[in-house]
Coordinates of C-alpha atoms in Angstrom, one line a residue:
X218 CA 0.0 -0.1 -0.1
X219 CA 1.3 2.9 -0.7
X220 CA 1.6 5.5 2.1
X221 CA 2.7 8.9 3.4
X222 CA 5.9 9.3 4.4
X223 CA 9.0 11.6 4.0
X224 CA 10.0 11.6 0.7
X225 CA 13.8 13.0 -0.5
X226 CA 12.2 15.3 -3.0
X227 CA 10.8 17.8 -0.3
X228 CA 14.0 17.8 2.2
X229 CA 14.7 21.2 3.7
X230 CA 11.4 22.4 1.7
X231 CA 9.4 25.3 2.6
X232 CA 5.7 24.9 2.7
X233 CA 6.0 28.8 0.6
X234 CA 8.6 26.5 -2.0
X235 CA 5.0 25.0 -2.8
X236 CA 3.2 28.0 -3.3
X237 CA 3.7 29.2 -6.7
X238 CA 2.0 32.6 -6.6
X239 CA 2.4 35.2 -4.5
X240 CA -0.2 36.1 -2.9
X241 CA -0.8 32.8 -1.6
X242 CA 3.0 32.5 -0.7
X243 CA 1.6 36.4 1.2
X244 CA -2.0 34.6 2.8
X245 CA 0.2 31.5 4.2
X246 CA 2.2 33.4 5.6
X247 CA 0.2 36.0 7.1
X248 CA -2.2 32.7 8.7
X249 CA 1.2 31.4 10.5
X250 CA 2.7 33.4 11.5
X251 CA 6.1 32.0 12.1
X252 CA 4.3 29.3 14.4
X253 CA 5.6 26.7 11.8
X254 CA 6.8 23.5 13.4
X255 CA 8.7 20.4 12.2
X256 CA 6.0 18.7 12.2
X257 CA 4.8 21.7 9.4
X258 CA 7.9 20.3 6.7
X259 CA 5.7 18.9 3.8
X260 CA 5.6 14.8 2.8
X261 CA 4.8 13.7 0.3
X262 CA 4.4 10.1 -2.1
X263 CA 4.7 8.6 -5.4
X264 CA 2.0 8.5 -7.6
X265 CA 1.2 7.2 -11.3
X266 CA -1.3 8.5 -12.9
X267 CA -3.3 6.6 -16.0
X268 CA -4.6 8.9 -18.7
X269 CA -5.8 8.4 -22.7
X270 CA -4.0 6.1 -24.1
X271 CA -2.2 4.0 -21.4
X272 CA 0.1 7.1 -21.3
X273 CA 1.6 7.6 -17.5
X274 CA 2.6 10.3 -16.2
X275 CA 4.2 10.7 -12.5
X276 CA 3.1 12.9 -9.3
X277 CA 4.4 13.6 -6.7
X278 CA 1.4 14.4 -3.4
X279 CA 1.9 16.8 -1.5
X280 CA 0.8 17.4 1.6
X281 CA 1.2 19.4 5.6
X282 CA 0.1 20.0 8.8
X283 CA 0.8 22.9 10.2
X284 CA -0.6 25.4 13.4
X285 CA -3.2 28.6 12.7
X286 CA -3.2 32.0 14.8
X287 CA -6.0 31.2 15.9
X288 CA -4.5 27.4 18.1
X289 CA -6.4 25.4 14.6
X290 CA -4.5 23.4 12.6
X291 CA -4.5 23.9 9.7
X292 CA -4.1 20.8 5.9
X293 CA -2.2 22.1 2.8
X294 CA -2.3 19.7 0.8
X295 CA -1.4 19.8 -3.8
X296 CA 0.7 17.8 -6.2
X297 CA 2.6 18.1 -8.4
X298 CA 4.9 16.5 -11.7
X299 CA 7.9 14.9 -11.6
X300 CA 10.0 15.7 -14.4
X301 CA 13.4 15.4 -13.4
X302 CA 14.1 11.5 -10.6
X303 CA 11.2 9.5 -11.6
X304 CA 10.4 7.2 -8.4
X305 CA 11.4 4.2 -8.5
X306 CA 9.3 1.8 -10.1
X307 CA 8.0 4.4 -12.7
X308 CA 8.8 5.4 -15.9
X309 CA 10.8 8.6 -17.2
X310 CA 8.6 10.8 -18.3
X311 CA 10.0 11.0 -21.9
X312 CA 9.3 7.3 -22.3
X313 CA 5.5 8.5 -21.8
X314 CA 5.6 11.0 -23.6
X315 CA 8.1 9.0 -26.8
X316 CA 5.8 5.4 -26.5
X317 CA 2.3 7.5 -26.0
X318 CA -1.0 5.9 -28.0
X319 CA 2.0 3.4 -29.4
X320 CA 1.6 0.8 -26.8
X321 CA 5.6 0.2 -27.2
X322 CA 7.5 -1.1 -24.5
X323 CA 10.3 1.7 -22.8
X324 CA 13.8 2.0 -24.1
X325 CA 16.3 -0.4 -22.2
X326 CA 17.8 0.3 -18.9
X327 CA 21.2 1.7 -20.2
X328 CA 24.5 1.5 -18.1
X329 CA 24.3 5.3 -17.2
X330 CA 20.0 4.5 -16.2
X331 CA 21.2 1.6 -14.2
X332 CA 24.3 3.7 -12.3
X333 CA 21.1 6.9 -10.9
X334 CA 19.5 3.7 -9.3
X335 CA 15.8 3.9 -10.5
X336 CA 14.7 2.0 -12.1
X337 CA 12.1 1.7 -15.1
X338 CA 8.6 -0.2 -15.8
X339 CA 9.4 -3.1 -18.7
X340 CA 5.6 -2.5 -19.4
X341 CA 1.8 -0.7 -18.8
X342 CA -0.1 -2.4 -15.8
X343 CA -3.8 -2.9 -15.5
X344 CA -5.7 -0.9 -18.3
X345 CA -4.0 -3.1 -21.3
X346 CA -5.1 -6.5 -20.3
X347 CA -2.2 -7.9 -21.6
X348 CA 0.3 -7.0 -19.1
X349 CA 4.4 -7.9 -19.7
X350 CA 6.3 -9.2 -17.7
X351 CA 9.6 -10.9 -17.2
X352 CA 9.3 -14.1 -16.8
X353 CA 10.6 -16.2 -13.7
X354 CA 12.5 -18.7 -16.0
X355 CA 14.5 -16.2 -18.1
X356 CA 15.9 -16.1 -14.5
X357 CA 17.5 -19.5 -13.9
X358 CA 19.6 -19.3 -16.4
X359 CA 21.9 -16.3 -15.1
X360 CA 23.8 -17.8 -12.1
X361 CA 21.9 -15.2 -9.6
X362 CA 18.6 -14.3 -7.7
X363 CA 16.7 -11.9 -10.2
X364 CA 13.4 -9.5 -8.5
X365 CA 10.0 -10.9 -9.6
X366 CA 9.3 -7.6 -11.0
X367 CA 12.5 -6.0 -12.2
X368 CA 9.7 -2.9 -11.9
X369 CA 9.5 -2.2 -8.4
X370 CA 12.1 -2.5 -5.1
X371 CA 12.5 -5.4 -3.3
X372 CA 9.4 -5.5 -0.6
X373 CA 11.4 -5.9 3.0
X374 CA 10.8 -7.1 6.1
X375 CA 9.0 -5.2 7.6
X376 CA 6.2 -5.2 3.9
X377 CA 6.3 -8.8 4.2
X378 CA 5.7 -8.6 8.4
X379 CA 2.6 -6.8 8.2
X380 CA 1.3 -8.7 5.1
X381 CA 0.9 -11.9 7.4
X382 CA -0.1 -9.6 9.5
X383 CA -2.5 -8.7 7.5
X384 CA -3.9 -11.7 6.5
X385 CA -4.0 -13.5 9.8
X386 CA -6.8 -10.7 10.8
X387 CA -9.6 -12.0 8.4
X388 CA -8.6 -16.3 9.2
X389 CA -10.8 -17.4 11.5
X390 CA -8.8 -20.8 12.5
X391 CA -8.7 -23.5 15.8
X392 CA -6.8 -22.5 17.9
X393 CA -4.2 -25.5 19.4
X394 CA -3.9 -26.1 23.4
X395 CA -0.4 -26.2 23.4
X396 CA 0.2 -23.5 22.0
X397 CA 1.8 -20.6 24.1
X398 CA -0.8 -17.8 23.1
X399 CA -3.0 -16.9 19.7
X400 CA -0.7 -15.2 17.9
X401 CA 1.5 -17.8 17.8
X402 CA -0.8 -20.6 17.0
X403 CA -2.5 -18.7 13.8
X404 CA 1.4 -18.1 13.5
X405 CA 1.9 -22.7 13.5
X406 CA -1.1 -22.2 11.1
X407 CA -0.1 -19.9 8.2
X408 CA 3.6 -21.8 8.2
X409 CA 1.6 -25.2 8.4
X410 CA -0.1 -23.1 5.3
X411 CA 3.3 -22.6 3.3
X412 CA 4.2 -26.3 4.0
X413 CA 1.3 -27.7 2.3
X414 CA 1.5 -24.6 -1.0
X415 CA 5.2 -26.0 -1.0
X416 CA 4.4 -29.6 -2.5
X417 CA 2.3 -28.2 -5.4
X418 CA 3.3 -28.4 -8.7
X419 CA 5.3 -25.3 -10.0
X420 CA 2.3 -23.4 -11.3
X421 CA 4.4 -22.0 -15.0
X422 CA 1.6 -18.2 -15.3
X423 CA 1.9 -17.4 -11.7
X424 CA 3.7 -14.2 -10.7
X425 CA 3.2 -11.3 -8.2
X426 CA 0.7 -8.1 -8.6
X427 CA 0.2 -4.7 -8.3
X428 CA -0.2 -1.5 -10.3
X429 CA 1.9 0.8 -7.4
X430 CA 4.5 0.0 -4.3
X431 CA 4.7 1.3 -1.0
X432 CA 8.3 3.9 -1.1
X433 CA 8.4 2.5 2.9
X434 CA 7.7 -1.5 2.5
X435 CA 7.6 -2.6 -1.2
X436 CA 4.8 -4.1 -0.7
X437 CA 2.8 -3.7 -4.0
X438 CA -0.7 -3.4 -4.2
X439 CA -3.3 -2.3 -6.9
X440 CA -3.9 1.2 -7.9
X441 CA -8.3 2.3 -8.9
X442 CA -8.4 4.0 -11.5
X443 CA -11.7 5.7 -9.5
X444 CA -9.9 5.6 -5.6
X445 CA -7.1 5.3 -6.1
X446 CA -4.5 2.2 -4.3
X447 CA -7.0 0.2 -2.7
X448 CA -7.3 -0.5 0.8
X449 CA -6.9 1.5 3.7
X450 CA -4.3 4.2 3.1
X451 CA -2.6 4.1 6.4
X452 CA -1.4 0.7 6.3
X453 CA 1.0 -2.0 3.7
X454 CA -1.5 -4.8 2.6
X455 CA -1.1 -8.1 1.9

């Protein structure tokens, strides 16, 4: 799930820097009256907007909370296009414009783009139903581990744990009397289910899905055109 959090692109940025119009900056300074604290520093999350012909637009959703002269909390939110440094897992803007309405893949990553640390998307997601993925079998012959979906960063341990906890909350199972508590009894059921699944025949067409990724824990999620990231924005979804 995409979560609101700190972003390198807004470090050291003042709220006034996000306001292009001078009257807006003046009104904001009058409202705040020098009462801004650390909580007023802007935070951001990256998102991908899909338009006609499945072209993508990278944006950064910014928000901040600050106190007013009347003691009430004020909320400021905005959105801006990301054109300088794409977020991990998103296309570069030039690639989007070159491939707009053509159904083509972005150009392959060059050595210079790899050194920048950004991973570019390998194909459209969601809107064209025939999504293009990197087959897992192609990686087995390379002699090294590879990400199942190279468009995104690896899901970290926090994301994996959150996903398991989310699954457990929706189960109703018998807790063994030998378990020290319900929590560890549920973990035993998760482990047992994984052992059963591990004995199944390898499904050739299995792959992870998701249009967006949490920039904090790396969990993938589906992006809905009408409602944005699916689920509770305050927690990662497994």
